[in-house]
Each structure stands twice: as C-alpha cells, then as structure tokens.
CSV table of C-alpha atoms in Angstrom, one decimal:
chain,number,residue,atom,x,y,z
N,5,UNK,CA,0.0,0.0,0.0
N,6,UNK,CA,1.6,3.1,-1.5
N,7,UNK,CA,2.1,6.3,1.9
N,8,UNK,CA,-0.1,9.1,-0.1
N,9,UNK,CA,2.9,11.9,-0.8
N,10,UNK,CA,2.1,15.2,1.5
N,11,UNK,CA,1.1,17.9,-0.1
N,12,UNK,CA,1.7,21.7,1.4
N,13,UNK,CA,-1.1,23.4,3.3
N,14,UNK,CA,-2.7,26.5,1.3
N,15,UNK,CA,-1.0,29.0,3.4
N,16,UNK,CA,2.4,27.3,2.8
N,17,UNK,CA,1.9,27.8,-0.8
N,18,UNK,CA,1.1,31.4,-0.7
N,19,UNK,CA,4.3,32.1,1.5
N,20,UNK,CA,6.2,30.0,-0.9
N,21,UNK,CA,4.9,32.3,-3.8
N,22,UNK,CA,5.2,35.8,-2.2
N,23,UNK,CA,9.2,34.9,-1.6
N,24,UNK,CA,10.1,34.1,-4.9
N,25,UNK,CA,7.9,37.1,-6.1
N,26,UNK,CA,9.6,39.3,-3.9
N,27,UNK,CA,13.2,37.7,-5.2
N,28,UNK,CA,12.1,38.3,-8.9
N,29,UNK,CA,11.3,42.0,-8.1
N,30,UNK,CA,14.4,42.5,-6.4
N,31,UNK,CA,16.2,41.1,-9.6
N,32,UNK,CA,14.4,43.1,-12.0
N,33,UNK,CA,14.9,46.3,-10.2
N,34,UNK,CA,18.3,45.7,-9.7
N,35,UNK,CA,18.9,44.9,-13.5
N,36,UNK,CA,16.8,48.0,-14.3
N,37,UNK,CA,18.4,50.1,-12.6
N,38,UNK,CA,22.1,48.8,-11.7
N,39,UNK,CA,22.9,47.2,-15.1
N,40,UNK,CA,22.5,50.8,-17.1
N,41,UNK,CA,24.4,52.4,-14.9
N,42,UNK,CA,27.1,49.8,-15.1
N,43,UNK,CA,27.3,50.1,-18.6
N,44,UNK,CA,27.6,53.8,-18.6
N,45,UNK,CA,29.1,54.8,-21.9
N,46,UNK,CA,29.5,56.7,-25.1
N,47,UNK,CA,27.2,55.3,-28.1
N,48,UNK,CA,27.0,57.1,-31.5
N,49,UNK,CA,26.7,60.1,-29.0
N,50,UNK,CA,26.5,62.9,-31.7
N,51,UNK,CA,29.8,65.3,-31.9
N,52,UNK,CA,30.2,67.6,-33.8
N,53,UNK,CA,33.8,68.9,-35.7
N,54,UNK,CA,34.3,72.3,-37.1
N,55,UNK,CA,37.4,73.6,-39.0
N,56,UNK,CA,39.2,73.7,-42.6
N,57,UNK,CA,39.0,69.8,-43.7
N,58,UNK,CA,42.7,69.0,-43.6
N,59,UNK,CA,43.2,70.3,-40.3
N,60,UNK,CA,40.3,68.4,-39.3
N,61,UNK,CA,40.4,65.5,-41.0
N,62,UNK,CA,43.4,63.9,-38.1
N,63,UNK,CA,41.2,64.1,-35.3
N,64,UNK,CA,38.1,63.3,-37.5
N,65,UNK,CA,40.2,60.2,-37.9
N,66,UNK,CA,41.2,59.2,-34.4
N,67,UNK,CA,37.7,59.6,-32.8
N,68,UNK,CA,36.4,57.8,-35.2
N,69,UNK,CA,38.9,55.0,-34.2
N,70,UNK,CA,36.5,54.6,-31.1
N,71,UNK,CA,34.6,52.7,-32.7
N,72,UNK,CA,30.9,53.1,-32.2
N,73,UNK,CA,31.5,55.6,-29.3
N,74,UNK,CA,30.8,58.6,-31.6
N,75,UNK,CA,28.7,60.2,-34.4
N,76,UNK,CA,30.4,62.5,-36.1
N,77,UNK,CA,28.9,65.8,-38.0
N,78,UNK,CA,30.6,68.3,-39.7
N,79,UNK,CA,30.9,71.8,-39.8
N,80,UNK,CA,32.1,74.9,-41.9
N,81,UNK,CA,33.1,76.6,-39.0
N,82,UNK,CA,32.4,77.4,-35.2
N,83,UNK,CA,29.4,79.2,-35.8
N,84,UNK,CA,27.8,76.6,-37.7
N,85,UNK,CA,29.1,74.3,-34.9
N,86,UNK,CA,27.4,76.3,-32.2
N,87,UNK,CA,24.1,76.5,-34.1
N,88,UNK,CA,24.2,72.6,-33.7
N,89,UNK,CA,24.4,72.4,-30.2
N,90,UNK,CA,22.1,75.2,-29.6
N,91,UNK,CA,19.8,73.0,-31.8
N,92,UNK,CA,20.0,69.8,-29.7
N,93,UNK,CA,21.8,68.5,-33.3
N,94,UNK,CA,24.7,67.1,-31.2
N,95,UNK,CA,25.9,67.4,-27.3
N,96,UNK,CA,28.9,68.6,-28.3
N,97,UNK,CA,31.7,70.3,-30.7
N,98,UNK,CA,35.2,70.7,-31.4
N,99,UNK,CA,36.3,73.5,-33.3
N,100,UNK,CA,39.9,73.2,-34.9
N,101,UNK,CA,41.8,76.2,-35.2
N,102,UNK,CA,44.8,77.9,-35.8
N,103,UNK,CA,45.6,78.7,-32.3
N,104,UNK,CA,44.5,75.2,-31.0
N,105,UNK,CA,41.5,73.1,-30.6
N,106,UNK,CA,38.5,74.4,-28.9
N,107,UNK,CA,35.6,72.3,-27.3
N,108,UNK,CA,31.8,73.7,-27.1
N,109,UNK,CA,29.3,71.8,-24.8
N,110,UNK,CA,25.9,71.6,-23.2
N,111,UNK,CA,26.0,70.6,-19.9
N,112,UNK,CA,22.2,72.2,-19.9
N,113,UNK,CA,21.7,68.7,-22.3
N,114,UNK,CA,24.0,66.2,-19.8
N,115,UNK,CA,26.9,67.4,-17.3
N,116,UNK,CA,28.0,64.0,-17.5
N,117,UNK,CA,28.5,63.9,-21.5
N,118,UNK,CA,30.3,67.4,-21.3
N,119,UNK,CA,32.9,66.2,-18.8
N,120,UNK,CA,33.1,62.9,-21.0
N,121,UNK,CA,33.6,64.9,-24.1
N,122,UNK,CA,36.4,67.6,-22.3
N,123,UNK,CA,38.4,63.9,-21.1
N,124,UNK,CA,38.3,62.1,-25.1
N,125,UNK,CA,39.3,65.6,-26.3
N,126,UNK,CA,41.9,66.2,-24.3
N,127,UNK,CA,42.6,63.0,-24.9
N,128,UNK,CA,43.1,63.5,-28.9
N,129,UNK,CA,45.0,66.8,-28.7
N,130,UNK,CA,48.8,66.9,-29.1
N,131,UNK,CA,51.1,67.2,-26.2
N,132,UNK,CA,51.1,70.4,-25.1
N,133,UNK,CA,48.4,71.7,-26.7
N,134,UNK,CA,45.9,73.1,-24.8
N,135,UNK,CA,42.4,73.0,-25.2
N,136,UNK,CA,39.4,75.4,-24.1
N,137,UNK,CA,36.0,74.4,-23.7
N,138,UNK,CA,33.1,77.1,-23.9
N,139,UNK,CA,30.1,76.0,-22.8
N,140,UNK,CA,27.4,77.2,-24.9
N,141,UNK,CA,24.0,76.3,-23.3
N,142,UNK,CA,25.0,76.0,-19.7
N,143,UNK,CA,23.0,74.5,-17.2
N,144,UNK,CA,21.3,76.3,-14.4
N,145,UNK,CA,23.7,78.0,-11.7
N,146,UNK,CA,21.2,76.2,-8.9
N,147,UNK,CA,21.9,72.8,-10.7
N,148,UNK,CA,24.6,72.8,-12.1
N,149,UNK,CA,25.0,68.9,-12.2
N,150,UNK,CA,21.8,68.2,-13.4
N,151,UNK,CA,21.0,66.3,-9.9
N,152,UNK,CA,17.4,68.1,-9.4
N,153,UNK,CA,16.3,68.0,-12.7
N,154,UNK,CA,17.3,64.0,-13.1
N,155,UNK,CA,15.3,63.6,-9.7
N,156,UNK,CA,12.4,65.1,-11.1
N,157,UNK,CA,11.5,62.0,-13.3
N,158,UNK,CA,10.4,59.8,-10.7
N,159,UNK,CA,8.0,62.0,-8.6
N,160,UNK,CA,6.4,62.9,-11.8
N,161,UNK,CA,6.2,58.9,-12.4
N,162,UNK,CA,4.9,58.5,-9.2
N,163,UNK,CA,2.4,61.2,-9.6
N,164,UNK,CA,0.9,59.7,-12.6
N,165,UNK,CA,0.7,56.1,-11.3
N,166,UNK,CA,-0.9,57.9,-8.1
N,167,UNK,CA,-3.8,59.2,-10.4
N,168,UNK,CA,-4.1,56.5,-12.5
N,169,UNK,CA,-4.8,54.3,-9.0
N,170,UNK,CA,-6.8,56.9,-7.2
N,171,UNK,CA,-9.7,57.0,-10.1
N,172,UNK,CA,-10.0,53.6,-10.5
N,173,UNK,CA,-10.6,52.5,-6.7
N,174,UNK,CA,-13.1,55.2,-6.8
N,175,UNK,CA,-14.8,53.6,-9.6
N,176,UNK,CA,-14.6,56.9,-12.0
N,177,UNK,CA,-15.6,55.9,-15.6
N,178,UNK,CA,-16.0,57.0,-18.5
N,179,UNK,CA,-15.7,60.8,-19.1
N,180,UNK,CA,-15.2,61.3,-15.4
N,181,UNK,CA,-12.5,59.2,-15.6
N,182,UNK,CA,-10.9,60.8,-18.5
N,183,UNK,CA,-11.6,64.4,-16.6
N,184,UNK,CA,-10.1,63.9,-13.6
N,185,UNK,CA,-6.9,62.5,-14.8
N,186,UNK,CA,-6.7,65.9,-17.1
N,187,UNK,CA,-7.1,67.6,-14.1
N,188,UNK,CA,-4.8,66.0,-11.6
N,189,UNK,CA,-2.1,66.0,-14.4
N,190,UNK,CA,-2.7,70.1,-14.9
N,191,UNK,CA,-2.9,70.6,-11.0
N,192,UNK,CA,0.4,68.6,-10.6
N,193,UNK,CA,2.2,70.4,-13.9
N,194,UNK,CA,1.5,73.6,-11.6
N,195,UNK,CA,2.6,73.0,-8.6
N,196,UNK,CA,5.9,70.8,-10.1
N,197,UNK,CA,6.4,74.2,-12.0
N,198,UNK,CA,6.4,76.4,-8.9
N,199,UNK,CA,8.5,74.1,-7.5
N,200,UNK,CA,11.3,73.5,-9.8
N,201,UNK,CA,11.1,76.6,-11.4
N,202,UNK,CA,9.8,79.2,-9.1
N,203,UNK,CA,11.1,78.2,-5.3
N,204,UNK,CA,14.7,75.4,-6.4
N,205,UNK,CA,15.3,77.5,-10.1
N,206,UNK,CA,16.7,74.7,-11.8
N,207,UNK,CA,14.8,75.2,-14.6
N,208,UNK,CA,15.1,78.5,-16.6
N,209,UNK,CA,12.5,78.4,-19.8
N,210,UNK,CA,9.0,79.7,-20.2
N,211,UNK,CA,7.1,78.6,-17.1
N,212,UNK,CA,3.9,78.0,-18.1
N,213,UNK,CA,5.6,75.7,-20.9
N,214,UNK,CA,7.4,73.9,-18.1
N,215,UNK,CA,4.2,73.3,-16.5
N,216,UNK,CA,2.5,72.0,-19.6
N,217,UNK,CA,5.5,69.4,-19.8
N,218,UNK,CA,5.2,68.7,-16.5
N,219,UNK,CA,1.5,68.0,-16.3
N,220,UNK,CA,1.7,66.0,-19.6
N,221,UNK,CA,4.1,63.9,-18.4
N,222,UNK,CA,1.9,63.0,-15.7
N,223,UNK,CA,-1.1,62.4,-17.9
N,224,UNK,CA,0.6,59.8,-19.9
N,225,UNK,CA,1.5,58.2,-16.9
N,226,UNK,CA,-1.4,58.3,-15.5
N,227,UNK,CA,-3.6,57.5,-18.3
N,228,UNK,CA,-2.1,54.6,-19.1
N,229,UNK,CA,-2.5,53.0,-15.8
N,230,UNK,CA,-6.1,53.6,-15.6
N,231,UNK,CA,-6.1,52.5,-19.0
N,232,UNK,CA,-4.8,49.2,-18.3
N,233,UNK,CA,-7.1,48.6,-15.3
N,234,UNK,CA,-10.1,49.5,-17.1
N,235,UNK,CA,-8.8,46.7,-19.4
N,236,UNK,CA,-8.1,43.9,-17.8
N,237,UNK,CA,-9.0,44.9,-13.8
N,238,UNK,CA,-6.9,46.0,-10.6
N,239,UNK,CA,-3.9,44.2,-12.0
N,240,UNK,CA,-3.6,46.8,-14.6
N,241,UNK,CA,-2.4,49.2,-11.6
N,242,UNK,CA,0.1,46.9,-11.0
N,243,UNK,CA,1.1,46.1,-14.6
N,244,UNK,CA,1.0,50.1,-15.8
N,245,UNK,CA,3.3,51.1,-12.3
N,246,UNK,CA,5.8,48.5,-13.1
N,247,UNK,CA,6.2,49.9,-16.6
N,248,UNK,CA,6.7,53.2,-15.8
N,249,UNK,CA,8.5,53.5,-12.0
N,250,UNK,CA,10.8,50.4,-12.7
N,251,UNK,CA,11.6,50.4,-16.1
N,252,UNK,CA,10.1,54.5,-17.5
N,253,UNK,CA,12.6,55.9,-14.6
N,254,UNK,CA,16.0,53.9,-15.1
N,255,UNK,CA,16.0,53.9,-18.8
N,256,UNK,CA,14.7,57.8,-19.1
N,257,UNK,CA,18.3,58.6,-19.0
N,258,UNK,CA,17.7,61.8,-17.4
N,259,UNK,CA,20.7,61.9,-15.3
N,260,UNK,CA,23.6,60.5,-18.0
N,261,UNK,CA,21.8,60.6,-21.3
N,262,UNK,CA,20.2,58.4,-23.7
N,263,UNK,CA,23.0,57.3,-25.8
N,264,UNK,CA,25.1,56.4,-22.6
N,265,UNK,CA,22.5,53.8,-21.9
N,266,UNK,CA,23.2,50.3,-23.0
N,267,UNK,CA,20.9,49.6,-26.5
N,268,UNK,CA,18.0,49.2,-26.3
N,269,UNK,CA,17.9,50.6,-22.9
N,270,UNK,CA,18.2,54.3,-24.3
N,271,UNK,CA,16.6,54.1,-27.6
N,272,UNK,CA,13.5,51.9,-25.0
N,273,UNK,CA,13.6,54.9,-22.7
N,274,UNK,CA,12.7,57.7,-24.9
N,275,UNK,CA,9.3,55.5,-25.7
N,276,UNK,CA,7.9,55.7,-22.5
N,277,UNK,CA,7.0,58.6,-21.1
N,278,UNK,CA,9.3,59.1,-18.3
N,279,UNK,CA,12.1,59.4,-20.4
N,280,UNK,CA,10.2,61.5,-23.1
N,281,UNK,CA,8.9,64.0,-21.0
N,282,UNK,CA,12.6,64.4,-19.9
N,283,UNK,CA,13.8,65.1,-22.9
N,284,UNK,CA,10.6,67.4,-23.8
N,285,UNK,CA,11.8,69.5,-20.7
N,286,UNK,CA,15.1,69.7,-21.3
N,287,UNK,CA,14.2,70.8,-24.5
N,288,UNK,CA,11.4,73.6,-23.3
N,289,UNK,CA,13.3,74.5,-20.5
N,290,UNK,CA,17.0,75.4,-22.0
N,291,UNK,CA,16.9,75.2,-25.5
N,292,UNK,CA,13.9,77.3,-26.6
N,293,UNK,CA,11.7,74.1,-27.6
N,294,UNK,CA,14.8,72.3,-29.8
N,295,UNK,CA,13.8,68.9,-31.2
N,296,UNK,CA,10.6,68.7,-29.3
N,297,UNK,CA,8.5,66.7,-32.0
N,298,UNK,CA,9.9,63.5,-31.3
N,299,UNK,CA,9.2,62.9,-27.4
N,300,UNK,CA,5.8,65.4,-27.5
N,301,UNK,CA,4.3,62.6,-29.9
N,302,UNK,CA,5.7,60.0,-27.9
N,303,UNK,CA,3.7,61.4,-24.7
N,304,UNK,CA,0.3,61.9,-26.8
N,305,UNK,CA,0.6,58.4,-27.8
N,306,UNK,CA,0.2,57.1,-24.5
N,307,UNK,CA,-1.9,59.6,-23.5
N,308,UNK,CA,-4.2,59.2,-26.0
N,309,UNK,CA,-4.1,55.3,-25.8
N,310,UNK,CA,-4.7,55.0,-22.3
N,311,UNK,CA,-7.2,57.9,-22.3
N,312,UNK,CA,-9.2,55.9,-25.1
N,313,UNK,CA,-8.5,52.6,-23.2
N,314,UNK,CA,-10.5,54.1,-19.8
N,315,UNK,CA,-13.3,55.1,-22.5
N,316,UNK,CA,-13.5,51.9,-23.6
N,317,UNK,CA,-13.4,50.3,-20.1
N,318,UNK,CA,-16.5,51.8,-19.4
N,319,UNK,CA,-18.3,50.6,-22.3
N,320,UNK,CA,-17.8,47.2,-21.1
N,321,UNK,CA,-18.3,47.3,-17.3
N,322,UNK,CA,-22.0,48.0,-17.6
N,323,UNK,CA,-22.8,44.9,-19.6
N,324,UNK,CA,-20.4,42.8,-17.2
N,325,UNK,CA,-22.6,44.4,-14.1
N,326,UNK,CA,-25.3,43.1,-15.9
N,327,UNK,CA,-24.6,39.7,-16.3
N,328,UNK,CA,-23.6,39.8,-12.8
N,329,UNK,CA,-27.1,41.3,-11.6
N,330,UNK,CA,-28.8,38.5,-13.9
N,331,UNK,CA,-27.0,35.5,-12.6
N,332,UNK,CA,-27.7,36.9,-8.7
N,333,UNK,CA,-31.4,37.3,-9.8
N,334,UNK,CA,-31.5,33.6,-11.2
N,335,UNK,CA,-29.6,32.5,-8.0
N,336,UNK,CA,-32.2,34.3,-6.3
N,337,UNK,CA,-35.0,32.4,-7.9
N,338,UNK,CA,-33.3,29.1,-7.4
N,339,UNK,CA,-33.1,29.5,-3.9
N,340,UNK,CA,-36.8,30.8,-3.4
C-alpha cells in the first residue's frame, strides 16, 4: 500500500509564492536600474567637428577610431558648430583652429557627456596643446550637475501612477475618468512648476511651458495606468506602475543621457513617457523648444491610448454588471 505523498497546506503555498515574487522584483529592479548604470558609456553620441577639412580630417580620424563611441557631424566653422548644439543636433563640438582646438558643450543637455567629451578631447589633442571648452548652453547655476532635474523624473512617475490608481478604486468611468486624470495631471504640472522653477530655479524656460510638460508627463502616466485597469482589472495598476517606475525611470536617462545607456535601454527609454517628457523639458526648458517633435508625440501616444483605453473600459463594465445582476437574480429564484 503506496504512503499518499504530502502535499503543502494553502498557506504554505502562498508564502512560498510571495518569496520568490519578492526575489524576482528584487532582480528586475536591480537589473533595471544597476545594469545601465554599469554600462555607462559613449554610443553614436552625436559630436560635432568644425574647421578647414585637412586640419580636421586627423582628429576626424582618431575619434572615429573609437569605434561606435561617436557620431560625427561636420561643420564649416564654429558658428555653424554652435548652431548645432544650440539645436540639440549634437551634445557637443570641437572646433579646430589655428591657435589650438577648442571644445563647445551643453551641460544644460548632460553634465555627465560634457565632462566625458572635455576627457576624449583632451585625450586627442597633441602634447602640449591646450584645449578650451566654452560652454554654450549652460546648465542652471542652482543645478549645475543636473542632480534636481534627473530627480524630477520619478516623482512625476509617481504622480501619474498615483492618479491612475486613485480613479480607479473610486470607480470613476468613462468621461469622469478621463476628466479627472486631465485635471490632476494640470494641477500637478502647476505646482511641479512652482517648484522646480519658481522656489529650487533649476529650470530657466517659459514657465507655463514647463508646466505643460510637466503636467503632460503626468497624464501619460497616469492615463495609461487607468487604461490598463479598465482593461483587464486591478492588476492593470500593478502592470502600468511597473512599466513606468521600474523600467520608465531607469531607462529615461535623465541623469547620464540616452545614448550612454546600454541599446536598447536608451533608444526603450525615450518611448515611454518618463524618459520623453525628460527630454521634452530639457528641450522647453534650456533650449527654446529644440527637437521637441519627437518625445511630445511620444507622450500623446500614450496619453491618447490609455485615455481611449479608460473610454472603452466603461463601455464594457455595464454589460459585465449586468450579467452579474442577472445571474444573482436567477440564483435568487433558485433559492426561493
């Protein structure tokens, strides 16, 4: 007669499970965040190189040599050079001239790629040879590491996936739904404005511009996470936070910059809206709206998916309810 094998108790079980979910969290946070910043380096980062061609063509040559580490553009002269980075075009450029080389950055677009560009460059000039960097679009005396800016991205993640949650355990549908995320994502554009611009003045553009980024960071944040649980329930939340805290706010690249990310880590971050809207407001903020197409249609994407996604939520929840009151009222009968 065969001993019937033990099984574990329910409770064991559900212990069991909620260790090894908490181990696979762990491991994808730390890979989300640890792993890019691990692999911190220069990829096709866009550089610009200014001067006659034969005077430019040796150190066109030797970066170049790092292979895959830069883009190179060229230009006729410094002015056309400085044009670029005011244009977001590249982060940086050298300009080659009689006297010397001379470097132009952005650290308002990444202290960390500025100081990496004035290391290769002073890498690549001849012994002796001194090199002076000007730095054309400079980043706000109050932060001048880009620390508050870079910290901004996660509150603003937060914020959104704080809305999205709120209206859907109040059971908002529908166009209420879709109104009170607008209106949570203009209160918090506001009031991230007064605080980053107005009262810490680490951003310096048009204010109420900076609030519009702001606040439509949040909503396509937000509206995707009340999209998704209109969808498929209260495990949307949970599916639209992890999206956006744990993978939108490691691979935004708002404190290095995209193209020091690991691929597809940088070229994934600018698709979700944390790393978008960091761009966007980089853009609004310092370089008078530069190359803002790309990550404002990347935020009304999402906003406009997850805003439709809520609409159609609603559609379906009332004929759900109603199967739900029919099959109570035929239990009812049953029992009667």
């Amino acid at each position: 007669m065969s001993t019937p094998v033990a099984t574990p108790p329910p409770q064991g079980r559900r212990m069991v499970a909620v260790a090894l979910l908490v181990s696979a969290l762990v491991a994808l946070a730390l890979w989300a965040f640890a792993w890019p910043a691990a692999r911190t380096a220069p990829r096709d980062l866009p550089l610009g190189v200014a001067g006659p061609a034969a005077a430019t063509a040796p150190l066109q040559s030797q970066l170049e040599q790092q292979k895959g580490a830069f883009e190179i553009h060229r230009y006729a002269d410094e002015a056309a050079a400085r044009d670029a980075v005011e244009d977001r075009a590249v982060y940086g450029a050298v300009v080659v001239t009689p006297r010397g080389m001379k470097l132009l950055t952005a650290t308002a677009a990444s202290p960390v790629v500025a100081q990496l560009l004035e290391q290769a460059v002073a890498g690549q000039a001849p012994e002796g040879a001194e090199v002076t960097t000007t730095d054309v679009v400079a980043a706000p005396a109050d932060d001048p590491r880009g620390s508050a800016l870079g910290a901004s991205v996660l509150p603003l993640a937060i914020a959104g996936v704080a809305a999205g949650a709120v209206v859907t355990m109040l059971g908002l549908r529908g166009i209420r739904a879709v109104a009170s995320l607008v209106l949570a994502a203009a209160l918090v554009g506001v009031v991230a404005a007064a605080v980053t611009h107005s009262w810490l003045g680490v951003l310096t553009g048009n204010w109420w511009a900076e609030a519009g980024v702001l606040g439509f960071s949040t909503l396509a944040v937000g509206a995707t996470v009340a999209g998704c649980a209109a969808l498929i329930g209260p495990a949307g939340i949970g599916v639209g936070a992890l999206t956006m805290v744990l993978l939108g706010n490691p691979f935004s690249g708002v404190t290095s910059a995209p193209r020091l990310l690991p691929e597809p880590v940088g070229f994934i971050g600018q698709l979700l809206p944390p790393g978008a809207g960091g761009t966007l407001l980089r853009s609004v903020s310092f370089f008078d709206g530069a190359r803002i197409t790309g990550p404002l249609l990347t935020l009304a994407v999402w906003a406009l998916l997850g805003l439709t996604a809520v609409l159609l939520g609603a559609l379906r929840r009332p004929s759900a309810a109603a199967r739900d009151e029919a099959t109570t009222a035929r239990e009812t009968v049953q029992v009667a």
